[in-house]
mmCIF file of C-alpha atoms in Angstrom:
data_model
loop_
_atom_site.group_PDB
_atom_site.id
_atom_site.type_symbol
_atom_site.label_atom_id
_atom_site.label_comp_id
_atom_site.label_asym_id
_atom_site.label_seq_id
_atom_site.Cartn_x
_atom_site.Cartn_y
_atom_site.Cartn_z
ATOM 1 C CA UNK A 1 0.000 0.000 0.000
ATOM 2 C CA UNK A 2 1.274 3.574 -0.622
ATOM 3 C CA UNK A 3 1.619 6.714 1.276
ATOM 4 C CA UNK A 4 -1.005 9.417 0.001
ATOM 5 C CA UNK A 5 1.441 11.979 -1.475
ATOM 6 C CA UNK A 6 1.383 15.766 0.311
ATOM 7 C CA UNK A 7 0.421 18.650 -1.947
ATOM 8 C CA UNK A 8 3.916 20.524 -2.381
ATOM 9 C CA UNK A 9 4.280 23.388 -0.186
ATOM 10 C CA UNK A 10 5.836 26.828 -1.584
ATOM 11 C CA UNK A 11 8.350 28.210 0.265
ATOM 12 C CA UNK A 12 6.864 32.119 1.827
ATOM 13 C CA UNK A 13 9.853 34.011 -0.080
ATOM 14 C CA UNK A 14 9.738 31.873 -3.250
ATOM 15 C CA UNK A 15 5.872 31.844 -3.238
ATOM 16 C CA UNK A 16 5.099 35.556 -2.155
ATOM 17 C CA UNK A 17 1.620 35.939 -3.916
ATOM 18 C CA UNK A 18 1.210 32.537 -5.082
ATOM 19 C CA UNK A 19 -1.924 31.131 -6.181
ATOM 20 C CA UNK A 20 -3.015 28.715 -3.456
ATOM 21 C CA UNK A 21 -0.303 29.348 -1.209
ATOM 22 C CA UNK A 22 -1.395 28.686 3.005
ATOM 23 C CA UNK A 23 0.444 29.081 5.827
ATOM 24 C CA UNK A 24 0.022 26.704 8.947
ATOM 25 C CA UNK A 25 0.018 28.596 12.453
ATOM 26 C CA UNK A 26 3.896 28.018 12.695
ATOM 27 C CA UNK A 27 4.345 29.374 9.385
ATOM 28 C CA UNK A 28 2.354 32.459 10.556
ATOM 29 C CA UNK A 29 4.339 32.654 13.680
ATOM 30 C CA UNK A 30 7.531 32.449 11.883
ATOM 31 C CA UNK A 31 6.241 35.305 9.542
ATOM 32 C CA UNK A 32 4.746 37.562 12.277
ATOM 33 C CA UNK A 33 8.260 37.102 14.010
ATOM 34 C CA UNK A 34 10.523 38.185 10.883
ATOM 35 C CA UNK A 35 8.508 41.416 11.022
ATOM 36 C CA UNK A 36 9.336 42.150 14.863
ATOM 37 C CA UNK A 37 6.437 40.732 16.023
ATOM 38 C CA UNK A 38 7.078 37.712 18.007
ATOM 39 C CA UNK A 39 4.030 36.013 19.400
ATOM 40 C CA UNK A 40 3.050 32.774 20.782
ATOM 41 C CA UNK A 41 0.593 30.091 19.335
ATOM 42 C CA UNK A 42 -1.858 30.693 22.007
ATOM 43 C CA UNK A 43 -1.755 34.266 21.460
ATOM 44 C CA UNK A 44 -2.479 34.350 18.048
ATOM 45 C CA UNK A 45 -5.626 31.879 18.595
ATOM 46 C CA UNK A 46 -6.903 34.515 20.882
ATOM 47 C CA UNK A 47 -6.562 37.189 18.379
ATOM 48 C CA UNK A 48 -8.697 35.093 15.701
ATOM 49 C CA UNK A 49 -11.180 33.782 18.752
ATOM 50 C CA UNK A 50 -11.677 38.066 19.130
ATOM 51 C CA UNK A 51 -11.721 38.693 15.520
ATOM 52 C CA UNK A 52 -8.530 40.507 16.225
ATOM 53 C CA UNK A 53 -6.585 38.690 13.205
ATOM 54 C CA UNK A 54 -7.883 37.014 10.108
ATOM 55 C CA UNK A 55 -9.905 33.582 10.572
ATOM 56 C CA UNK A 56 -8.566 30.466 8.730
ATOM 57 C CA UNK A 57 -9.582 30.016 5.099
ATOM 58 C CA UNK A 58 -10.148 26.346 5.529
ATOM 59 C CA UNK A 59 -9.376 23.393 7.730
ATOM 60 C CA UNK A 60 -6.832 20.615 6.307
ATOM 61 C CA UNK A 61 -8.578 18.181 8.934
ATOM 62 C CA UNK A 62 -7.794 19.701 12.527
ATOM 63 C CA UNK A 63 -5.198 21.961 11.546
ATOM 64 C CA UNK A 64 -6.384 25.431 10.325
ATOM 65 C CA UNK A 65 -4.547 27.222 7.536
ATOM 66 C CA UNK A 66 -4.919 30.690 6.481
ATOM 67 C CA UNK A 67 -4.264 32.939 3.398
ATOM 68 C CA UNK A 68 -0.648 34.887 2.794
ATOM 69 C CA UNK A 69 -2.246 37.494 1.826
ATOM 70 C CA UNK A 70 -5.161 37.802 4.702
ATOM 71 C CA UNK A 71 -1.667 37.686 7.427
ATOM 72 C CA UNK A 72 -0.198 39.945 5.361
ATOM 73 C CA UNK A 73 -2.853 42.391 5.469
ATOM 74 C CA UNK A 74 -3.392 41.955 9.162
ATOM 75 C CA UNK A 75 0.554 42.681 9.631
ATOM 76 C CA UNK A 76 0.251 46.035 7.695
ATOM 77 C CA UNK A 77 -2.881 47.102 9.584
ATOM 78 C CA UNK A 78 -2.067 45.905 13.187
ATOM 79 C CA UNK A 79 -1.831 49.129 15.627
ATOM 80 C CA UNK A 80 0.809 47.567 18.190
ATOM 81 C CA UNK A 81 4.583 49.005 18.227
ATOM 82 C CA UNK A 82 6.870 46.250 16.233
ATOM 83 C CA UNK A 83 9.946 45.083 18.498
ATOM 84 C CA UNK A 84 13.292 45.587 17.492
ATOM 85 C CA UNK A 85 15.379 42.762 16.123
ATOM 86 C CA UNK A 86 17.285 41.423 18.775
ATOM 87 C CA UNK A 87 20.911 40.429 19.051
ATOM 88 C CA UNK A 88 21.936 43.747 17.459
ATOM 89 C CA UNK A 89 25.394 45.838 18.375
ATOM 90 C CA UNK A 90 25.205 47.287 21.750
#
């Protein structure tokens, strides 16, 4: 018997406006954090729960998955101060 294959996956910087293209909660994380704004998981499911940040755009079973573009969107329009990048020169 054979493993179902996985849909390919495109990388965020190779894939920036692809057709198709979700992120998983980590990938949103990891995005959220390159932009100096480090959060946690359960954080960011509060923000959704309030309507705070975008909902998922589907389900992939249990694990919800949400558009580039919708995270994007939310980063550019989110009121709190961005966090410098640490481990700078002192």
């Amino acid at each position: 018997m054979s493993t179902p294959q996985r849909r390919p996956r495109t990388s965020r910087a190779a894939g920036a406006g692809a057709q198709g293209e979700e992120w998983t909660t980590a990938e949103v994380l990891a995005y959220l954090a390159e932009q100096g704004r480090p959060i946690t998981a359960n954080t960011w499911y509060s923000y959704v729960s309030r309507e705070q940040a975008p909902a998922p755009v589907r389900y992939i079973g249990r694990t919800p998955v949400w558009s580039p573009e919708d995270v994007r969107r939310y980063d550019r329009e989110a009121t709190r101060p961005r966090r410098a990048p640490r481990g700078g020169a002192s």
